[in-house]
Amino acid sequence: MTAYTIYEYKDVSGRLLYSVQRGPDKDFRRFRMVAGQRINNWDGVQQVPYRLENIGREQVRKVLFVEGEKDVDNLTKLGINATTVAGGSNAWGKLLKQQPSFCEKYFGRYAEVIILPDNDDPGRKFAEDAAQALHDVTSVKICDLPELGPGGDVSDWISNNPGCTASDLAQVIQECYYEYKPPKKDLTSSISNNFEVNIYDTATEAEKGQIENDLEQIHSGILAKLDGGSWSGNTYNGKCPVHDDKKASLSVTLKDDKILMFCHAGCGMESIAESLGVKRSELFRHRRAELKHAQSQPIPEADLTQVISKVLEEREEPDEFDDKYLPAVLRQFSQETSQLTEAAPVIIMSTCLAAMGAAAQLNLQIREPNYFVSLYPNIWTLSIAESGSFKTTALNVGAKRLLERERELLLEIKSDSEFIDAMVADNQDPEQNEEMQFYLNRREELRKKRRVLPEKSSWEAVIDRIDETGGGVWLLSEFGAWLSALDSKHNSGAGMKQALTSLYDCPDFYEDSTRHGGSKLLQNPFVSLSGVSTVEFLRGLLSRDDAGSGFLARFLLFRPPAKRKTPDALPLGKKKIQELDSYRLISEIFTQLEETTQPIQYELSPSAKKAFTEYHNQLFQRFYKMDSDKQFLFDPFIKRWSPGVLKLAMLMQFLIDSETNIISEEAVTAGISICLYAETCTKHLFKTQLGESEHQGKERKVYDFILRQGGKTDRQKLLRSKVLDGGKMEYDDKLNNLEEQGRIFIQRMDGKIPTNAQITLTAEATPQSSSPG
Ligand SMILES: [Zn+2]
């Protein structure tokens, strides 16, 4: 069995550094030997060119560069100096990123490097990458060997020419080589490409959607599948493959950077694309064009009176959030991922906005005189939901793109740290060693890009992180537990909520004096926050005083309705989130936010001003109609909801059109619809769970139980329900109270409640959404 070949990489003196094992299916494994043990990675390894022990000698002035160790070995057998680098056709990006001085160090001494590409696209790419990397340090020539079949390489050439010698090959090369000329450099793109190469290695499928599609080819592929059609100008009309089409209902147009397909019978683009065997993403030249198309989808004309009337309704429980005013990209993302995961769409949506804010930090802003103070897109949301309602899933889905990015950064930081550690172990001095300096600097840059704040850490560590990164987003799957843990770790005890509260405004300067060794000064600390909690947990931590102090009022409170149905045992769809079109588009939005380096200073369009003013005035009118006890509770909330609309509107505008600094009426309306929902939920929470006494809480539990039974139950069932801790007396007491309030009927015998009395709700409760099953 000779299925496996091992290629050894040695230093110039012949000492073995690491190895590549080539398997029978051209599968490559990397390993190194440490104290006689095989370790299957190259962590901390400094790469060298293959056969450095031969080509590193002083007198060698020329070298052939090929793809693959096998070719080097075959050339060596002919007595020719040749080399390669490990890793195949994607080797260069990664290598240069980890060892930026690689070319200078190993190739700078040659008068000439001649590259012999493999005869296929990956081969030409590898050669191009090599040439680009090497031409800065030496003269580079490329030679396409004659008479190579598809995929052929120099080893094939040698075996096709039996008996050939080094000088035979040299002559062929002499005849057909040419000087490598680098493409005209677009400086910005070459820098960013160089950096993105490695991110690409860990990118999801959706992330890789940056590739340009050959639209012309895809277009003609589509036309080939539509028979019996005709042209009308630039538009081809053919039979729609989705419905039983008698006349040519489908028009296909290639327009700039997208292919438009429209069926006059109303078939959706998705299904048309599917039956033609093309992906949606292939209908656009690149992801940016796809996003532009999605962004241009109209948002329905706003009719907020309807939404406002819901706020005013004194309902038992708020409905789902009505997302119809949201920008299409965000709406589709939260709908599709919610269907996939069963998590509440409003939690996904609000977490996504909080994460977007963290990606933008201070780069989106409304400043004086456009508002009284500076506003940034840091969003604080707190969703109250029952346990078992996929709250954590919702956070992870909403922030998925940010979390993926965080993971990539951590992998890179880890890999850099390994190199740094290896160099430290090798007693390298960072002052003297440029390579080490490079790693140290880059690790610092990577760390600055982190945007997810630690959930489990001390307050001091949080402050240090914000100092390093400028801030980010907290994703808190157990908000209550987080709050109490942080509180107990905070030196000044009860002042922690106060400290958090002051971060909300991204103040110009924030001084934290909780640390032992003096204080720390932060400039514009940016904190977004998306938390979830059960109401029980929250109630223990937040008093009415907290509402008054404004800590709680910084949050948009959501209380999505509980789903009273058995969750699916297994996922219904076969798709992963990364494969969703909407995830790809949201990712593109995040990419654009990350690439925004100049702050966008937003202004409101005239119609946006009008809509916002109207909302603001109506909000205060509602407030003045409240009785004074309620006003005390709601005063701090009212003051946040109004600017909250503008904070949200910046993100909404970026979602609608990232290239303008004018906030449109649509963006403001989307913000208003969210703040109105928060208003409904907040009123509900204070009316019920947060604002009620212990006594009222027990009544509500009894009432909710009857509601869950479809509005009708009997006393025995109620007693068995254990919704209260106490005995029969306790239940009867609450039943009597509810009856007095006119909320239930109790079937009585001689004025007394019989053992198995029928109990019915009087109100127009909504049992259809609450009945089990
Ligand atoms: Zn059709």
Coordinates of C-alpha atoms in Angstrom, one line a residue, residues 93-643:
G93 CA -4.0 34.8 1.6
K94 CA -3.7 32.9 4.8
L95 CA 0.0 32.6 4.7
L96 CA 0.7 36.2 4.1
K97 CA -1.7 37.2 6.8
Q98 CA 0.1 35.1 9.3
Q99 CA 3.6 35.8 8.0
P100 CA 3.6 39.1 6.3
S101 CA 7.3 39.1 5.7
F102 CA 7.3 35.6 4.2
C103 CA 8.2 36.6 0.6
E104 CA 10.9 39.1 1.6
K105 CA 12.4 36.6 4.0
Y106 CA 12.6 33.6 1.7
F107 CA 12.3 34.9 -1.9
G108 CA 14.0 38.3 -1.7
R109 CA 17.4 36.8 -2.4
Y110 CA 16.5 35.3 -5.8
A111 CA 17.2 37.1 -9.1
E112 CA 14.2 35.4 -10.6
V113 CA 11.2 33.2 -9.7
I114 CA 9.5 31.4 -12.6
I115 CA 6.0 30.2 -11.9
L116 CA 4.5 27.1 -13.7
P117 CA 0.7 27.2 -13.3
D118 CA -1.4 24.1 -13.3
N119 CA -3.7 24.2 -16.3
D120 CA -7.0 24.9 -14.7
D121 CA -8.8 27.9 -13.0
P122 CA -7.6 27.1 -9.4
G123 CA -4.1 26.6 -10.8
R124 CA -4.2 30.0 -12.5
K125 CA -5.5 31.6 -9.4
F126 CA -2.7 30.1 -7.3
A127 CA -0.1 31.3 -9.8
E128 CA -1.7 34.8 -9.9
D129 CA -1.6 34.9 -6.0
A130 CA 2.0 33.8 -5.9
A131 CA 3.0 36.3 -8.6
Q132 CA 1.3 39.1 -6.8
A133 CA 2.9 38.2 -3.5
L134 CA 6.4 37.7 -5.0
H135 CA 6.8 40.5 -7.5
D136 CA 7.4 43.1 -4.8
V137 CA 10.6 41.3 -3.7
T138 CA 11.9 39.7 -6.9
S139 CA 11.5 39.5 -10.7
V140 CA 8.6 37.1 -11.5
K141 CA 8.0 35.3 -14.7
I142 CA 5.1 33.0 -15.7
C143 CA 5.3 30.1 -18.0
D144 CA 2.3 28.2 -19.3
L145 CA 3.8 24.9 -20.4
P146 CA 2.7 23.8 -23.9
E147 CA 0.5 20.8 -24.6
L148 CA -0.9 20.4 -21.2
G149 CA -4.4 18.8 -20.9
P150 CA -7.1 20.2 -18.6
G151 CA -5.8 20.2 -15.1
G152 CA -2.3 19.2 -16.3
D153 CA 0.9 20.2 -14.4
V154 CA 4.6 20.0 -14.8
S155 CA 4.7 16.4 -13.6
D156 CA 2.3 15.5 -16.5
W157 CA 4.6 17.4 -18.9
I158 CA 7.6 15.4 -17.6
S159 CA 5.9 12.0 -18.0
N160 CA 4.6 13.1 -21.5
N161 CA 8.2 13.7 -22.5
P162 CA 10.0 10.6 -21.4
G163 CA 13.7 10.9 -21.1
C164 CA 13.7 14.7 -21.0
T165 CA 16.4 16.5 -19.1
A166 CA 16.7 19.7 -17.1
S167 CA 18.0 21.5 -20.1
D168 CA 15.1 20.3 -22.2
L169 CA 12.7 21.8 -19.8
A170 CA 14.8 24.9 -19.4
Q171 CA 14.6 25.4 -23.2
V172 CA 10.8 25.1 -23.3
I173 CA 10.5 27.5 -20.4
Q174 CA 12.8 29.9 -22.2
E175 CA 10.6 29.8 -25.2
C176 CA 7.3 30.5 -23.6
Y177 CA 7.7 32.5 -20.4
Y178 CA 6.6 36.1 -20.0
E179 CA 7.2 38.8 -17.4
Y180 CA 4.5 39.0 -14.8
K181 CA 2.7 42.4 -14.7
P182 CA 0.7 43.2 -11.7
P183 CA -2.9 44.4 -12.4
K184 CA -3.4 48.1 -11.8
K185 CA -3.9 48.4 -8.1
D186 CA -7.0 49.8 -6.7
L187 CA -5.3 50.5 -3.4
T188 CA -8.4 50.4 -1.2
S189 CA -9.7 47.1 -2.6
S190 CA -6.4 45.3 -2.4
I191 CA -5.9 46.2 1.2
S192 CA -9.4 45.1 2.2
N193 CA -9.2 41.9 0.1
N194 CA -5.9 41.0 1.7
F195 CA -7.5 41.3 5.1
E196 CA -10.7 39.5 4.1
V197 CA -9.0 36.4 2.8
N198 CA -8.9 34.8 6.1
I199 CA -12.3 35.8 7.3
Y200 CA -13.4 34.0 4.2
D201 CA -12.1 30.8 5.5
T202 CA -14.5 30.7 8.4
A203 CA -17.3 32.5 6.6
T204 CA -20.8 30.9 6.3
E205 CA -22.3 30.2 2.9
A206 CA -24.3 33.4 3.1
E207 CA -21.1 35.3 3.9
K208 CA -19.5 34.0 0.8
G209 CA -22.3 35.5 -1.3
Q210 CA -19.9 38.4 -2.1
I211 CA -18.9 36.7 -5.3
E212 CA -19.9 38.3 -8.5
N213 CA -22.4 36.3 -10.5
D214 CA -22.0 36.1 -14.3
L215 CA -25.5 37.5 -15.0
E216 CA -25.2 37.2 -18.7
Q217 CA -24.5 33.5 -18.5
I218 CA -27.3 33.0 -16.0
H219 CA -29.6 35.0 -18.1
S220 CA -29.0 33.0 -21.2
G221 CA -29.3 29.8 -19.2
I222 CA -32.8 30.9 -18.1
L223 CA -33.7 31.8 -21.7
A224 CA -32.6 28.4 -22.9
K225 CA -35.1 26.8 -20.6
L226 CA -38.0 28.9 -21.7
D227 CA -39.1 27.6 -25.1
G228 CA -41.5 29.2 -27.6
G229 CA -41.0 32.7 -26.4
S230 CA -40.5 36.0 -28.1
W231 CA -38.6 39.2 -27.7
S232 CA -40.1 42.6 -27.0
G233 CA -37.4 45.1 -26.7
N234 CA -35.0 43.9 -24.0
T235 CA -37.6 41.7 -22.5
Y236 CA -38.1 38.0 -23.3
N237 CA -41.6 36.7 -22.9
G238 CA -41.9 32.9 -22.4
K239 CA -44.2 30.3 -20.8
C240 CA -44.1 30.4 -17.0
P241 CA -42.8 27.1 -15.6
V242 CA -44.8 27.4 -12.4
H243 CA -48.4 27.6 -13.6
D244 CA -50.1 25.9 -16.6
D245 CA -49.3 28.7 -19.0
K246 CA -51.1 28.9 -22.3
K247 CA -49.7 32.3 -23.3
A248 CA -46.3 33.6 -22.6
S249 CA -47.0 35.1 -19.2
L250 CA -43.4 35.3 -17.9
S251 CA -41.3 38.2 -18.8
V252 CA -37.5 38.1 -18.2
T253 CA -35.3 41.2 -18.4
L254 CA -31.6 41.6 -17.8
K255 CA -31.3 45.0 -16.3
D256 CA -28.0 46.4 -15.1
D257 CA -27.1 44.2 -12.1
K258 CA -30.2 42.1 -11.8
I259 CA -32.4 39.7 -13.7
L260 CA -36.1 40.7 -13.4
M261 CA -38.7 37.9 -13.7
F262 CA -42.4 38.7 -13.6
C263 CA -45.3 36.3 -14.2
H264 CA -48.5 38.1 -15.2
A265 CA -50.5 35.4 -13.6
G266 CA -48.9 36.3 -10.3
C267 CA -46.5 33.5 -9.6
G268 CA -43.9 34.4 -7.1
M269 CA -40.3 35.0 -8.1
E270 CA -39.1 32.4 -5.6
S271 CA -41.1 29.6 -7.2
I272 CA -40.2 30.7 -10.7
A273 CA -36.5 30.8 -9.9
E274 CA -36.8 27.4 -8.2
S275 CA -38.5 25.7 -11.2
L276 CA -35.9 27.2 -13.5
G277 CA -33.1 25.8 -11.3
V278 CA -31.6 29.1 -10.3
K279 CA -31.1 30.4 -6.8
R280 CA -32.6 33.8 -5.9
S281 CA -29.1 35.1 -5.1
E282 CA -28.1 34.3 -8.7
L283 CA -30.5 36.8 -10.1
F284 CA -28.3 39.6 -8.9
R285 CA -24.8 40.5 -9.9
H286 CA -23.7 40.7 -6.3
R287 CA -25.2 40.8 -2.8
R288 CA -25.4 44.6 -2.7
A289 CA -27.6 44.6 -5.8
E290 CA -29.9 42.0 -4.2
L291 CA -30.1 44.1 -1.1
K292 CA -30.9 47.2 -3.1
H293 CA -33.7 45.3 -4.8
A294 CA -35.1 44.1 -1.4
Q295 CA -34.9 47.6 0.1
S296 CA -36.9 49.0 -2.8
Q297 CA -39.9 47.0 -1.8
P298 CA -42.7 49.4 -0.8
I299 CA -43.7 49.8 2.8
P300 CA -47.5 50.1 3.1
E301 CA -48.9 53.6 3.6
A302 CA -49.1 54.2 7.3
D303 CA -52.4 54.3 9.1
L304 CA -51.2 54.7 12.6
T305 CA -54.6 55.6 14.0
Q306 CA -55.4 51.9 14.0
V307 CA -52.2 51.1 15.8
I308 CA -52.8 53.9 18.3
S309 CA -56.4 52.7 19.1
K310 CA -54.8 49.4 20.1
V311 CA -52.6 51.3 22.6
L312 CA -55.7 52.8 24.1
E313 CA -57.6 49.6 24.4
E314 CA -57.4 48.1 27.8
R315 CA -56.8 44.6 26.8
E316 CA -56.1 41.5 28.8
E317 CA -53.0 40.7 26.8
P318 CA -51.2 42.5 24.0
D319 CA -51.3 40.9 20.6
E320 CA -48.3 40.0 18.5
F321 CA -46.4 43.0 17.3
D322 CA -47.7 44.2 13.9
D323 CA -44.6 44.4 11.8
K324 CA -46.1 45.7 8.6
Y325 CA -44.5 49.2 8.9
L326 CA -41.0 47.7 9.3
P327 CA -38.5 47.8 6.4
A328 CA -38.9 44.8 4.2
V329 CA -35.4 43.3 5.0
L330 CA -36.0 43.4 8.7
R331 CA -39.5 42.2 8.5
Q332 CA -38.6 39.2 6.3
F333 CA -35.7 38.3 8.5
S334 CA -37.7 38.2 11.7
Q335 CA -40.6 36.4 10.1
E336 CA -38.6 33.7 8.4
T337 CA -36.3 33.1 11.3
S338 CA -39.3 33.0 13.7
Q339 CA -40.9 30.4 11.5
L340 CA -37.8 28.4 11.6
T341 CA -37.2 28.6 15.3
E342 CA -40.6 29.3 16.9
A343 CA -39.0 32.2 18.8
A344 CA -41.2 35.3 19.1
P345 CA -40.6 37.6 16.1
V346 CA -40.6 40.8 18.2
I347 CA -37.7 39.5 20.3
I348 CA -35.8 38.5 17.2
M349 CA -36.5 41.9 15.6
S350 CA -35.6 44.0 18.6
T351 CA -32.4 42.0 19.2
C352 CA -31.5 42.4 15.6
L353 CA -31.9 46.2 16.0
A354 CA -29.8 46.2 19.2
A355 CA -27.1 44.3 17.4
M356 CA -27.2 46.6 14.4
G357 CA -26.7 49.5 16.8
A358 CA -23.7 47.8 18.2
A359 CA -22.2 47.3 14.8
A360 CA -22.8 51.0 14.0
Q361 CA -21.8 52.4 17.4
L362 CA -21.5 56.2 17.1
N363 CA -21.5 56.1 13.3
L364 CA -25.2 56.8 13.1
Q365 CA -26.1 60.0 14.9
I366 CA -28.6 62.8 15.2
R367 CA -27.0 65.9 16.7
E368 CA -28.0 69.3 17.8
P369 CA -29.7 71.3 16.3
N370 CA -31.7 68.4 14.8
Y371 CA -32.5 67.2 18.3
F372 CA -32.0 68.6 21.8
V373 CA -29.2 66.2 22.6
S374 CA -27.1 63.8 20.6
L375 CA -28.8 60.6 19.8
Y376 CA -27.1 57.3 18.8
P377 CA -28.6 54.0 17.8
N378 CA -28.1 52.2 21.1
I379 CA -31.4 50.3 21.8
W380 CA -32.4 48.8 25.1
T381 CA -35.1 46.3 25.0
L382 CA -36.4 43.9 27.6
S383 CA -38.9 41.2 26.6
I384 CA -41.0 39.6 29.2
A385 CA -42.0 36.1 28.2
E386 CA -42.9 32.9 29.9
S387 CA -40.2 30.2 30.5
G388 CA -39.9 27.8 27.7
S389 CA -40.8 30.3 25.0
F390 CA -37.5 30.1 23.1
K391 CA -36.2 33.4 24.5
T392 CA -32.6 32.5 24.3
T393 CA -33.1 31.3 20.7
A394 CA -34.6 34.6 19.8
L395 CA -31.6 36.5 21.1
N396 CA -29.2 34.2 19.3
V397 CA -31.1 34.4 16.0
G398 CA -31.6 38.2 16.2
A399 CA -27.9 38.8 16.8
K400 CA -26.7 35.9 14.6
R401 CA -24.7 38.0 12.2
L402 CA -23.0 39.9 15.0
L403 CA -22.3 36.6 16.8
E404 CA -20.8 35.0 13.7
R405 CA -18.5 38.0 13.3
E406 CA -17.5 37.8 16.9
R407 CA -16.7 34.1 16.5
E408 CA -14.5 34.9 13.5
L409 CA -12.7 37.7 15.4
L410 CA -12.1 35.3 18.4
L411 CA -10.7 32.6 16.1
E412 CA -8.3 35.2 14.6
I413 CA -7.3 36.6 18.0
K414 CA -6.7 33.0 19.1
S415 CA -4.5 32.2 16.1
D416 CA -2.5 35.4 16.5
S417 CA -2.1 34.7 20.2
E418 CA -0.6 31.3 19.4
F419 CA 2.0 32.9 17.1
I420 CA 2.8 35.5 19.7
D421 CA 3.1 32.8 22.4
A422 CA 5.3 30.8 20.2
M423 CA 7.6 33.8 19.6
V424 CA 7.6 34.6 23.3
A425 CA 8.6 31.0 24.1
D426 CA 11.3 31.5 21.5
N427 CA 12.6 34.5 23.5
Q428 CA 11.8 36.9 20.7
D429 CA 11.9 40.6 21.6
P430 CA 8.9 42.5 20.3
E431 CA 11.0 45.6 20.0
Q432 CA 13.4 43.9 17.7
N433 CA 11.1 41.5 15.8
E434 CA 8.9 43.2 13.2
E435 CA 6.8 40.1 12.7
M436 CA 6.0 39.9 16.3
Q437 CA 5.2 43.6 16.4
F438 CA 2.8 43.0 13.5
Y439 CA 1.0 40.3 15.4
L440 CA 0.7 42.3 18.6
N441 CA -0.7 45.3 16.7
R442 CA -3.1 43.3 14.8
R443 CA -4.4 41.4 17.8
E444 CA -5.1 44.8 19.4
E445 CA -7.0 45.9 16.3
L446 CA -9.0 42.7 16.2
R447 CA -9.9 43.1 19.9
K448 CA -11.2 46.6 19.3
K449 CA -13.6 45.2 16.8
R450 CA -15.4 42.9 19.3
R451 CA -19.0 44.0 19.8
V452 CA -20.6 41.5 22.2
L453 CA -20.4 42.5 25.8
P454 CA -19.7 39.7 28.3
E455 CA -22.8 38.4 30.1
K456 CA -20.9 36.9 33.0
S457 CA -18.3 39.3 34.3
S458 CA -17.6 41.9 36.9
W459 CA -18.5 45.5 36.4
E460 CA -14.9 46.4 36.3
A461 CA -14.3 43.9 33.5
V462 CA -17.2 45.4 31.6
I463 CA -15.8 48.9 31.9
D464 CA -12.4 47.7 30.7
R465 CA -14.1 46.0 27.7
I466 CA -16.0 49.2 26.8
D467 CA -12.8 51.1 27.2
E468 CA -11.1 48.8 24.7
T469 CA -13.9 48.5 22.1
G470 CA -16.0 51.6 22.6
G471 CA -18.9 49.4 23.6
G472 CA -21.3 46.9 22.2
V473 CA -24.4 44.9 22.9
W474 CA -25.4 42.8 25.9
L475 CA -27.5 39.8 25.0
L476 CA -29.0 38.7 28.2
S477 CA -30.9 35.5 28.2
E478 CA -31.6 35.8 32.0
F479 CA -31.9 39.5 32.5
G480 CA -32.9 39.2 36.1
A481 CA -30.1 36.9 37.1
W482 CA -27.6 39.1 35.2
L483 CA -28.8 42.1 37.0
S484 CA -28.6 40.6 40.5
A485 CA -25.2 39.1 39.8
L486 CA -23.8 42.3 38.5
D487 CA -25.3 44.2 41.4
S488 CA -23.6 41.9 43.9
K489 CA -20.3 42.3 42.1
H490 CA -20.6 46.1 41.9
N491 CA -18.6 47.8 44.5
S492 CA -21.0 50.5 45.3
G493 CA -23.9 48.1 45.7
A494 CA -27.2 49.8 44.9
G495 CA -25.4 52.3 42.6
M496 CA -25.1 49.8 39.8
K497 CA -28.5 50.4 38.2
Q498 CA -27.6 54.1 38.4
A499 CA -24.3 53.4 36.7
L500 CA -26.1 51.5 33.9
T501 CA -28.6 54.2 33.6
S502 CA -26.0 56.8 32.9
L503 CA -24.5 54.7 30.1
Y504 CA -27.8 54.8 28.2
D505 CA -27.1 58.4 26.9
C506 CA -23.6 57.5 25.5
P507 CA -22.3 60.5 27.6
D508 CA -19.4 62.5 26.2
F509 CA -17.5 61.5 29.3
Y510 CA -18.3 58.8 31.8
E511 CA -16.2 58.4 34.9
D512 CA -16.2 55.0 36.6
S513 CA -14.7 55.2 40.1
T514 CA -15.7 51.7 41.3
R515 CA -12.2 50.3 40.8
H516 CA -9.7 49.9 43.5
G517 CA -6.8 51.6 41.7
G518 CA -8.4 55.0 40.9
S519 CA -11.1 55.8 38.4
K520 CA -11.5 55.3 34.7
L521 CA -12.7 57.8 32.2
L522 CA -14.7 56.6 29.2
Q523 CA -15.5 58.7 26.1
N524 CA -19.0 58.2 24.6
P525 CA -19.4 54.6 26.0
F526 CA -21.9 52.9 23.7
V527 CA -24.2 50.2 25.1
S528 CA -27.0 48.4 23.4
L529 CA -28.9 45.8 25.4
S530 CA -31.4 43.1 24.5
G531 CA -32.6 41.1 27.5
V532 CA -35.3 38.6 28.2
S533 CA -36.9 37.7 31.5
T534 CA -39.8 36.0 33.0
V535 CA -42.1 38.4 34.9
E536 CA -41.6 36.6 38.2
F537 CA -37.9 37.2 38.1
L538 CA -38.3 40.8 37.1
R539 CA -40.8 41.6 39.8
G540 CA -38.5 40.6 42.6
L541 CA -35.8 43.0 41.3
L542 CA -37.8 46.0 40.1
S543 CA -39.9 48.0 42.4
R544 CA -42.2 50.9 41.6
D545 CA -39.3 53.1 42.7
D546 CA -37.2 51.7 39.8
A547 CA -39.8 52.8 37.4
G548 CA -39.7 56.3 39.0
S549 CA -35.9 56.4 38.9
G550 CA -35.9 55.8 35.2
F551 CA -33.8 52.7 35.0
L552 CA -36.6 50.5 33.7
A553 CA -37.9 53.4 31.6
R554 CA -34.7 53.2 29.4
F555 CA -36.0 49.9 28.1
L556 CA -38.5 49.3 25.4
L557 CA -40.6 46.7 27.2
F558 CA -42.2 44.0 25.2
R559 CA -44.6 41.4 26.3
P560 CA -45.4 39.1 23.3
P561 CA -48.4 36.8 23.8
A562 CA -47.6 33.3 25.1
K563 CA -48.1 30.6 22.5
R564 CA -50.2 27.9 24.2
K565 CA -49.3 25.1 21.9
T566 CA -47.0 22.2 22.0
P567 CA -43.8 23.2 20.2
D568 CA -42.7 21.0 17.3
A569 CA -40.4 18.1 18.3
L570 CA -38.2 18.6 15.3
P571 CA -37.6 21.5 13.0
L572 CA -40.1 21.7 10.1
G573 CA -37.9 23.3 7.5
K574 CA -34.8 21.8 6.1
K575 CA -33.1 25.2 5.9
K576 CA -30.5 26.6 8.2
I577 CA -30.7 30.3 9.1
Q578 CA -27.5 30.9 7.1
E579 CA -29.3 29.7 4.0
L580 CA -32.2 32.1 4.2
D581 CA -32.3 34.9 1.7
S582 CA -33.3 37.3 4.4
Y583 CA -30.2 36.3 6.5
R584 CA -28.0 37.0 3.6
L585 CA -29.5 40.5 3.2
I586 CA -29.4 41.3 6.9
S587 CA -25.7 40.2 6.8
E588 CA -25.1 42.6 4.0
I589 CA -26.6 45.4 6.2
F590 CA -24.2 44.5 9.0
T591 CA -21.3 44.5 6.6
Q592 CA -22.2 48.0 5.4
L593 CA -22.5 49.2 9.0
E594 CA -19.1 47.8 9.8
E595 CA -17.7 49.5 6.8
T596 CA -19.1 52.8 7.8
T597 CA -16.2 54.8 9.1
Q598 CA -17.4 58.3 8.7
P599 CA -20.4 59.0 11.0
I600 CA -23.7 59.6 9.2
Q601 CA -25.3 62.7 10.6
Y602 CA -29.0 62.3 10.1
E603 CA -31.7 64.9 9.5
L604 CA -35.4 64.4 9.3
S605 CA -37.3 64.9 6.0
P606 CA -40.2 67.4 6.3
S607 CA -42.8 64.6 6.2
A608 CA -40.8 62.6 8.8
K609 CA -40.7 65.7 11.0
K610 CA -44.5 66.0 10.7
A611 CA -45.1 62.3 11.5
F612 CA -42.8 62.5 14.5
T613 CA -44.3 65.7 15.9
E614 CA -47.7 64.2 15.6
Y615 CA -46.7 61.1 17.5
H616 CA -45.0 63.1 20.1
N617 CA -48.0 65.4 20.7
Q618 CA -50.4 62.5 20.9
L619 CA -48.2 60.7 23.3
F620 CA -48.3 63.6 25.7
Q621 CA -52.0 64.0 25.2
R622 CA -52.5 60.4 26.3
F623 CA -50.2 61.1 29.3
Y624 CA -52.1 64.1 30.5
K625 CA -55.4 62.1 30.5
M626 CA -54.0 59.6 33.0
D627 CA -54.7 59.9 36.7
S628 CA -51.8 61.2 38.7
D629 CA -50.8 57.8 40.2
K630 CA -50.3 56.5 36.7
Q631 CA -48.6 59.6 35.6
F632 CA -46.0 59.0 38.3
L633 CA -45.2 55.6 36.8
F634 CA -45.3 56.6 33.1
D635 CA -43.5 60.0 33.3
P636 CA -40.0 58.6 32.8
F637 CA -41.2 56.2 30.0
I638 CA -42.9 59.0 28.0
K639 CA -39.6 60.9 28.1
R640 CA -37.7 58.0 26.5
W641 CA -40.3 56.8 24.0
S642 CA -40.2 60.0 22.0
P643 CA -36.5 60.2 21.4

